[in-house]
Amino acid sequence: MMTALLVMIGLALLLGIVLGYSALKFKVEGDPLVDKIDAILPQTQCGQCGFPGCKPYATAIAHGEADINQCPPGGEPGMRALADLLGVEPKPLNAECGTPKPKSVAVIVENLCIGCTLCIQACPVDAILGAAKQMHTVIASECTGCELCLPPCPVDCISMVPIPEKVDNWKWRYPVIEIKSLAV
Amino acid sequence: MSLFKFHGGVHPPEHKLKSTAAPIRSVTMPLRLVLPLRQHVGNVAKLMVAVGDHVLKGQLLAAPDGMISAAVHAPTSGTIAAIEERLIPHASGLPDLCITLNADGEDRWGDHQPLDYQAQEKSAVLDALRLAGVVGLGGATFPSHVKLRADDAHPVLTLIINGAECEPYITCDDLLMRERALEIVRGIEIMQYLLGAKHAIIGIEDNKPEAAAAMRLACSQNSISITVATVPTLYPGGGAKQLIKVLTGLEVPSGKLPTTIGVQCFNVATAYTVHRFIDHGEPVISRVVTVTGRVAQPGNYEVPLGMEIFDLVQAAGGTADDSNGLVMGGPMMGFNLPSGHVPVVKGTNCIIASAPALFAPQPPAMPCIRCARCAEVCPVNLQPQELYWFARADNFEKARSYDLFDCIECGCCSYVCPSRIPLVQYYRYAKSEILASDKARQAANVARERNELRLARIAREKEERAAKHAERAVGARAEAGGDAKQAAIAAAMARAEAQKAEIVPQNVTDLSPLVATEIKAIDARRGKVDDRD
Amino acid sequence: MNQAPYISASPSVTSIMLRVLLALVPGIAAYVWVYGSGVLVSLALASITALGSEAILLHFRQRPLMPFLMDGSALLTAWLLALALPPLAPWWLVVVGTLFAIVIAKQLYGGLGYNPFNPAMVGYAVLLISFPAIMTQWPVPLALAHAQLGFLDQLHFIFTQALPGGVTLDAISSATPLDYLKTQLKLQHSVGDILHAPVFGALGGRGFEVVAGAYLLGGLYLLQQRIISWHIPTAFLLTLAVLAAGSHLADPAQHAGAAFHLFSGASMLCAFFIATDPVSGPTTPRGKLLFATGVALLTWLIRSYGGYPDGVAFAVLLMNICVPLIDAATQPRVFGHE
């Protein structure tokens, strides 16, 4: 009886010490969740999720104010990564936010551009160059394809051009060799 | 010398005798050559010519862009007919920018001279090599001038020349060693000088006794000492890292260059082109290509770069009736050409006219039974069955942690797989997905940074505007209340007065009498003006 | 169109499985010689059940029928199970065991290549737990039997459990040598005395030793054909021998020697045919050594101290559980890594 009691007390003490130690040792400073979510988001800054950018959306997810399926540019893999990180069930993308599209860049038809600078103000990553009454141009390598420059353009001179597959961005395909039935 | 072993390896049937019967043959210069600007690893070469230009043989058509890049030269004299996207021999089957050169039939050389490499600074020789378009001709096509640049942090002790040629069917290096051993040795001598290497070893697989004998003879005629080592025939013993291991016992650390262990490795054909450039001034405009498989006259051909592969196959007697495609490279690591109408490039070591009788159609893949035959033959000692599992399930992080990027894609695993799973395709897929997502991640980081900078700028501008508004508001209030305004004006005047008092006139000493009177007059006028206030 | 490598040099899965089946033939021949041809009935029953249930399950799982039926893996599972069961086991025992092996242990886990446990051993373990009495009733080797049963008698017995007039069950069946040893040890007899009983032969159980020798022969063929690697058989047999010899030296009265353990029960079958199952086993060389050592250790422990006379099935299943762990812990050094 006494030994059992002592053993139990000893065990409780030991486990308590281990738990207390690990609480100190593995203490996490701050709230890294927003940054972790933000790291998964594609940083398109398109606002299709209903928030003014990726970081606000990440903050909203972290606070439970937004769902994980509201990011079309991140697509299915992005949603899965978020589900993985947050330990929730994956769910299909919310069609209200838009559907995934092939990655594109904005291109300004330069002889139509009137130099109104509206698109420059709309661009979330400062990827459009130009000055008032001067023709504007898109820095293709910095463009995230968010399409935010399209609505403000008064002359509709901006179009989204999908990035073509070239030798340098070409990817090997998933091997598809079906198990065919040999005789049936 | 003592040799070492690497893990695994396979012994595929060699099929080399077919193409070694005849000596290297030349082909008639085609009327039209197509030269892709991307024939090497690294940046695409920069165009130096325009459509309509007449160029001479050996003239620079495109210059290297940056350090890791290589030049492209005219293989014959003629006129630039077009600069456009055309199909290139690439596994993607996608077009890329090419120069089309119409030969004028004269084959007239431009200005070219041998280089007295010992009389010049090494860096000058290397810069010249950079413009000569010399790349690794074993198939990797890495610009050689980069590898030949001696690095003080990692001095090269041993120069290894790769004459192993382990892939079945391919014999271009074999024939080159048999026929041009002296030239290769001369190239090795130059490379050894540039690198400052103490030893040079030529590794040749023991299924090429003629080539080894020829190289030994050539080495004995040369003053410098080069060891010719015959290594056991075992695929992929010709992989640079595998050959280094066999010859030196050293393993190139994962993700590092061979120079970290004091070794540098070049292909025999690369040594040959170095000799051609240094001793004859000829840039890389042709190479030896093995044409074999279901063709009438299999053998090795010295081909100008840019020649259409279809024409080359015709020069080798054309394909047999049952041929169903062309493979560039060997049967273990080669790829299907998208069409015969693509040019020979620097990396074209072998063309195989394939046929069902030669390469049996791949049966449908069965599930992996974890027999681990793939792990037994993997020259890198990976666990291919685990990598396959991860790649198949898009579990890329796990695949990376199981050292996917150490895979050399040699194909040994697929070669022995009883379930006939296209393992290498899965690894290539996983690798390119990982690289693409790394790239996307980097782009996202840049976008995040730019977005944050923009938000910060907007916030700052807003603040500044608010501050300006506040100041203006203060001014407006001052107008309304006279006292405040008066006080402000008085304060400003006081400040101006104080500033004036601080100003000490300069050049007041040693003045000429004329100047002194002038100054006095001016001061007098000023005094009157001040009095008027 | 093909992709590189364009050439292949490997036996297909079917050919591998067929060669394993071929390697079992000497064992089956020895079986027939020792116990009569009744085992052929068990083999046929198990084969038909396995192929039939596999076909039905493949149909329900909407998988192509022929490539998987022809791969030989279902047949191999059936044969291994049939050879592990008592040779005159009633027909329904064979059918139930095979069904369990194929339907639950193999197909419901995803079929060929996806079963985490050795299907034949799952079937065997289920039968051993459910029907312990029948599972330990082995026929007396023909050479020792008081009454001889012909093939038709055995066939009749398998389907009806009825014996020809004048023959009693005791006349044709007895405990297995391992079982006999275990019971006698509990009765405070010493190993030396027990081994004088007629059920024991020169090495292991009389008759059993011949079959084990034939399995060894088949196993050497598999090694020569490079169907299996040396790691698992060597580590298994060596560990079992060392444990048995060591314990025998320490306490000869309580523990049988190495030869007895190696040539009794399913030791040889396990060493070359069961523990070497690639799907449910480890893949790394060191992992294979570890796995086989574990199987041998558990087998010896169960035989010596456990509640069952033979421990191979449980040992294999227990070690199957550890396979992912073993594989992860024994990854070999990759080229160019420290």
mmCIF file of N, CA and C in Angstrom, chain A residues 38-43 45 55 120-127 139 142 144 165-175 177-180 182, chain B residues 38 85 88 90-92 94-96 363-365 367 391-392 394 422 425-426 428-429 432-433 436 439 441 444 446-448 450-452 454 457:
data_model
loop_
_atom_site.group_PDB
_atom_site.id
_atom_site.type_symbol
_atom_site.label_atom_id
_atom_site.label_comp_id
_atom_site.label_asym_id
_atom_site.label_seq_id
_atom_site.Cartn_x
_atom_site.Cartn_y
_atom_site.Cartn_z
ATOM 1 N N ASP A 38 1.216 32.740 -43.889
ATOM 2 C CA ASP A 38 1.616 33.670 -44.937
ATOM 3 C C ASP A 38 2.676 33.046 -45.844
ATOM 4 N N ALA A 39 3.533 32.198 -45.253
ATOM 5 C CA ALA A 39 4.591 31.570 -46.049
ATOM 6 C C ALA A 39 4.000 30.600 -47.067
ATOM 7 N N ILE A 40 2.835 30.039 -46.762
ATOM 8 C CA ILE A 40 2.210 29.097 -47.700
ATOM 9 C C ILE A 40 1.481 29.850 -48.809
ATOM 10 N N LEU A 41 0.888 31.006 -48.463
ATOM 11 C CA LEU A 41 0.111 31.750 -49.453
ATOM 12 C C LEU A 41 1.020 32.210 -50.593
ATOM 13 N N PRO A 42 0.471 32.287 -51.809
ATOM 14 C CA PRO A 42 1.321 32.544 -52.987
ATOM 15 C C PRO A 42 1.780 33.986 -53.131
ATOM 16 N N GLN A 43 1.331 34.884 -52.285
ATOM 17 C CA GLN A 43 1.757 36.291 -52.330
ATOM 18 C C GLN A 43 1.372 36.980 -53.628
ATOM 19 N N GLN A 45 -1.245 38.720 -53.857
ATOM 20 C CA GLN A 45 -1.845 39.956 -53.348
ATOM 21 C C GLN A 45 -3.065 40.344 -54.156
ATOM 22 N N LYS A 55 -1.221 38.791 -46.425
ATOM 23 C CA LYS A 55 -0.984 38.871 -44.982
ATOM 24 C C LYS A 55 -2.297 39.047 -44.206
ATOM 25 N N ILE A 120 -0.691 51.918 -62.073
ATOM 26 C CA ILE A 120 0.485 51.958 -61.197
ATOM 27 C C ILE A 120 0.038 52.008 -59.741
ATOM 28 N N GLN A 121 -1.020 52.795 -59.508
ATOM 29 C CA GLN A 121 -1.514 52.907 -58.139
ATOM 30 C C GLN A 121 -2.179 51.621 -57.671
ATOM 31 N N ALA A 122 -2.702 50.850 -58.643
ATOM 32 C CA ALA A 122 -3.411 49.626 -58.251
ATOM 33 C C ALA A 122 -2.454 48.469 -57.990
ATOM 34 N N CYS A 123 -1.291 48.506 -58.588
ATOM 35 C CA CYS A 123 -0.392 47.345 -58.509
ATOM 36 C C CYS A 123 0.121 47.137 -57.080
ATOM 37 N N PRO A 124 -0.152 45.961 -56.505
ATOM 38 C CA PRO A 124 0.243 45.743 -55.111
ATOM 39 C C PRO A 124 1.745 45.523 -54.923
ATOM 40 N N VAL A 125 2.468 45.250 -55.995
ATOM 41 C CA VAL A 125 3.900 44.967 -55.833
ATOM 42 C C VAL A 125 4.763 45.931 -56.638
ATOM 43 N N ASP A 126 4.199 47.073 -57.012
ATOM 44 C CA ASP A 126 4.942 48.087 -57.764
ATOM 45 C C ASP A 126 5.649 47.486 -58.976
ATOM 46 N N ALA A 127 4.910 46.699 -59.740
ATOM 47 C CA ALA A 127 5.538 46.057 -60.894
ATOM 48 C C ALA A 127 5.252 46.811 -62.182
ATOM 49 N N ILE A 139 6.816 45.236 -65.437
ATOM 50 C CA ILE A 139 8.046 44.453 -65.236
ATOM 51 C C ILE A 139 7.592 43.004 -65.087
ATOM 52 N N GLU A 142 8.347 40.732 -62.101
ATOM 53 C CA GLU A 142 7.829 41.070 -60.779
ATOM 54 C C GLU A 142 6.319 40.939 -60.697
ATOM 55 N N THR A 144 2.753 39.545 -60.333
ATOM 56 C CA THR A 144 2.235 38.331 -59.700
ATOM 57 C C THR A 144 0.997 37.801 -60.408
ATOM 58 N N GLU A 165 4.918 27.728 -71.860
ATOM 59 C CA GLU A 165 5.901 26.725 -71.460
ATOM 60 C C GLU A 165 7.080 26.790 -72.416
ATOM 61 N N LYS A 166 8.259 27.063 -71.849
ATOM 62 C CA LYS A 166 9.469 27.154 -72.655
ATOM 63 C C LYS A 166 10.443 26.089 -72.188
ATOM 64 N N VAL A 167 11.557 25.998 -72.901
ATOM 65 C CA VAL A 167 12.543 24.984 -72.532
ATOM 66 C C VAL A 167 13.043 25.197 -71.102
ATOM 67 N N ASP A 168 13.131 26.486 -70.682
ATOM 68 C CA ASP A 168 13.729 26.708 -69.358
ATOM 69 C C ASP A 168 12.730 26.599 -68.203
ATOM 70 N N ASN A 169 11.424 26.635 -68.473
ATOM 71 C CA ASN A 169 10.506 26.421 -67.358
ATOM 72 C C ASN A 169 9.687 25.147 -67.526
ATOM 73 N N TRP A 170 10.076 24.354 -68.496
ATOM 74 C CA TRP A 170 9.372 23.107 -68.765
ATOM 75 C C TRP A 170 9.603 22.111 -67.631
ATOM 76 N N LYS A 171 8.542 21.326 -67.326
ATOM 77 C CA LYS A 171 8.665 20.356 -66.243
ATOM 78 C C LYS A 171 8.390 18.947 -66.772
ATOM 79 N N TRP A 172 9.074 17.967 -66.169
ATOM 80 C CA TRP A 172 8.776 16.585 -66.510
ATOM 81 C C TRP A 172 7.372 16.257 -66.028
ATOM 82 N N ARG A 173 6.668 15.470 -66.830
ATOM 83 C CA ARG A 173 5.285 15.130 -66.488
ATOM 84 C C ARG A 173 5.235 13.930 -65.552
ATOM 85 N N TYR A 174 4.124 13.829 -64.863
ATOM 86 C CA TYR A 174 3.861 12.647 -64.035
ATOM 87 C C TYR A 174 3.743 11.450 -64.960
ATOM 88 N N PRO A 175 4.516 10.405 -64.687
ATOM 89 C CA PRO A 175 4.460 9.272 -65.612
ATOM 90 C C PRO A 175 3.111 8.575 -65.523
ATOM 91 N N ILE A 177 1.481 5.406 -66.799
ATOM 92 C CA ILE A 177 1.462 4.135 -67.513
ATOM 93 C C ILE A 177 0.409 3.301 -66.838
ATOM 94 N N GLU A 178 -0.734 3.239 -67.463
ATOM 95 C CA GLU A 178 -1.869 2.551 -66.851
ATOM 96 C C GLU A 178 -1.635 1.054 -66.850
ATOM 97 N N ILE A 179 -2.105 0.428 -65.779
ATOM 98 C CA ILE A 179 -2.107 -1.030 -65.770
ATOM 99 C C ILE A 179 -3.267 -1.466 -66.635
ATOM 100 N N LYS A 180 -2.916 -1.913 -67.823
ATOM 101 C CA LYS A 180 -3.984 -2.316 -68.738
ATOM 102 C C LYS A 180 -4.271 -3.794 -68.526
ATOM 103 N N LEU A 182 -4.610 -7.341 -69.685
ATOM 104 C CA LEU A 182 -3.932 -7.963 -70.822
ATOM 105 C C LEU A 182 -4.883 -8.779 -71.675
ATOM 106 N N ARG B 38 20.850 27.651 -77.215
ATOM 107 C CA ARG B 38 20.963 26.935 -75.945
ATOM 108 C C ARG B 38 21.476 25.524 -76.267
ATOM 109 N N GLU B 85 12.324 30.711 -83.514
ATOM 110 C CA GLU B 85 12.135 29.535 -82.678
ATOM 111 C C GLU B 85 11.959 28.308 -83.567
ATOM 112 N N ILE B 88 14.189 21.929 -81.120
ATOM 113 C CA ILE B 88 15.563 21.554 -80.801
ATOM 114 C C ILE B 88 15.564 20.148 -80.201
ATOM 115 N N HIS B 90 15.559 18.287 -77.498
ATOM 116 C CA HIS B 90 15.409 18.448 -76.061
ATOM 117 C C HIS B 90 14.264 17.537 -75.639
ATOM 118 N N ALA B 91 14.377 17.000 -74.424
ATOM 119 C CA ALA B 91 13.368 16.052 -73.971
ATOM 120 C C ALA B 91 11.976 16.661 -73.917
ATOM 121 N N SER B 92 11.912 17.999 -73.806
ATOM 122 C CA SER B 92 10.602 18.639 -73.720
ATOM 123 C C SER B 92 9.883 18.621 -75.052
ATOM 124 N N LEU B 94 10.057 21.016 -77.083
ATOM 125 C CA LEU B 94 9.612 22.394 -77.290
ATOM 126 C C LEU B 94 10.603 23.134 -78.188
ATOM 127 N N PRO B 95 10.122 24.160 -78.893
ATOM 128 C CA PRO B 95 11.039 24.937 -79.731
ATOM 129 C C PRO B 95 11.828 25.936 -78.899
ATOM 130 N N ASP B 96 12.947 26.385 -79.447
ATOM 131 C CA ASP B 96 13.771 27.381 -78.780
ATOM 132 C C ASP B 96 14.450 28.217 -79.865
ATOM 133 N N PRO B 363 6.065 -2.870 -71.009
ATOM 134 C CA PRO B 363 4.798 -3.430 -70.562
ATOM 135 C C PRO B 363 4.193 -2.555 -69.476
ATOM 136 N N PRO B 364 2.904 -2.709 -69.210
ATOM 137 C CA PRO B 364 2.299 -1.899 -68.155
ATOM 138 C C PRO B 364 2.981 -2.161 -66.819
ATOM 139 N N ALA B 365 3.074 -1.118 -66.015
ATOM 140 C CA ALA B 365 3.764 -1.250 -64.724
ATOM 141 C C ALA B 365 2.874 -1.994 -63.739
ATOM 142 N N PRO B 367 2.380 -3.114 -59.517
ATOM 143 C CA PRO B 367 2.714 -2.443 -58.257
ATOM 144 C C PRO B 367 4.113 -2.836 -57.785
ATOM 145 N N ALA B 391 7.518 10.117 -54.514
ATOM 146 C CA ALA B 391 7.288 10.886 -55.738
ATOM 147 C C ALA B 391 5.884 10.619 -56.267
ATOM 148 N N ARG B 392 5.470 9.375 -56.167
ATOM 149 C CA ARG B 392 4.169 8.980 -56.684
ATOM 150 C C ARG B 392 3.052 9.681 -55.924
ATOM 151 N N ASP B 394 3.297 12.581 -54.522
ATOM 152 C CA ASP B 394 3.584 14.016 -54.457
ATOM 153 C C ASP B 394 4.082 14.434 -53.078
ATOM 154 N N PRO B 422 8.418 2.875 -64.326
ATOM 155 C CA PRO B 422 9.330 3.885 -64.883
ATOM 156 C C PRO B 422 9.859 4.786 -63.775
ATOM 157 N N GLN B 425 11.368 8.287 -64.407
ATOM 158 C CA GLN B 425 10.397 9.324 -64.773
ATOM 159 C C GLN B 425 9.781 9.937 -63.520
ATOM 160 N N TYR B 426 9.528 9.096 -62.534
ATOM 161 C CA TYR B 426 8.969 9.623 -61.281
ATOM 162 C C TYR B 426 9.958 10.573 -60.609
ATOM 163 N N ARG B 428 12.357 12.312 -62.056
ATOM 164 C CA ARG B 428 12.473 13.544 -62.836
ATOM 165 C C ARG B 428 11.275 14.436 -62.570
ATOM 166 N N TYR B 429 10.111 13.814 -62.524
ATOM 167 C CA TYR B 429 8.890 14.569 -62.239
ATOM 168 C C TYR B 429 9.013 15.254 -60.879
ATOM 169 N N SER B 432 11.597 18.117 -60.908
ATOM 170 C CA SER B 432 11.213 19.366 -61.574
ATOM 171 C C SER B 432 10.077 20.048 -60.824
ATOM 172 N N GLU B 433 9.213 19.262 -60.166
ATOM 173 C CA GLU B 433 8.173 19.901 -59.348
ATOM 174 C C GLU B 433 8.801 20.635 -58.164
ATOM 175 N N ALA B 436 10.503 23.768 -59.381
ATOM 176 C CA ALA B 436 9.517 24.784 -59.750
ATOM 177 C C ALA B 436 8.902 25.408 -58.508
ATOM 178 N N LYS B 439 11.250 27.781 -56.936
ATOM 179 C CA LYS B 439 11.285 29.016 -57.712
ATOM 180 C C LYS B 439 10.059 29.874 -57.373
ATOM 181 N N ARG B 441 8.378 29.785 -54.676
ATOM 182 C CA ARG B 441 8.521 30.256 -53.305
ATOM 183 C C ARG B 441 9.400 31.507 -53.275
ATOM 184 N N ALA B 444 7.479 34.338 -54.585
ATOM 185 C CA ALA B 444 6.510 34.777 -53.580
ATOM 186 C C ALA B 444 7.189 35.631 -52.524
ATOM 187 N N VAL B 446 9.815 37.510 -52.964
ATOM 188 C CA VAL B 446 10.075 38.814 -53.569
ATOM 189 C C VAL B 446 8.783 39.629 -53.584
ATOM 190 N N ALA B 447 7.681 38.979 -53.971
ATOM 191 C CA ALA B 447 6.402 39.683 -54.051
ATOM 192 C C ALA B 447 5.985 40.176 -52.672
ATOM 193 N N ARG B 448 6.226 39.333 -51.648
ATOM 194 C CA ARG B 448 5.852 39.735 -50.287
ATOM 195 C C ARG B 448 6.637 40.977 -49.881
ATOM 196 N N ARG B 450 8.097 43.196 -51.820
ATOM 197 C CA ARG B 450 7.695 44.382 -52.601
ATOM 198 C C ARG B 450 6.372 44.925 -52.086
ATOM 199 N N ASN B 451 5.460 43.996 -51.732
ATOM 200 C CA ASN B 451 4.169 44.422 -51.215
ATOM 201 C C ASN B 451 4.345 45.142 -49.879
ATOM 202 N N GLU B 452 5.231 44.595 -49.040
ATOM 203 C CA GLU B 452 5.431 45.227 -47.735
ATOM 204 C C GLU B 452 6.063 46.603 -47.892
ATOM 205 N N ARG B 454 5.755 48.538 -50.432
ATOM 206 C CA ARG B 454 4.738 49.433 -50.982
ATOM 207 C C ARG B 454 3.810 49.912 -49.873
ATOM 208 N N ARG B 457 5.516 52.381 -47.855
ATOM 209 C CA ARG B 457 5.623 53.673 -48.549
ATOM 210 C C ARG B 457 4.290 54.422 -48.481
#
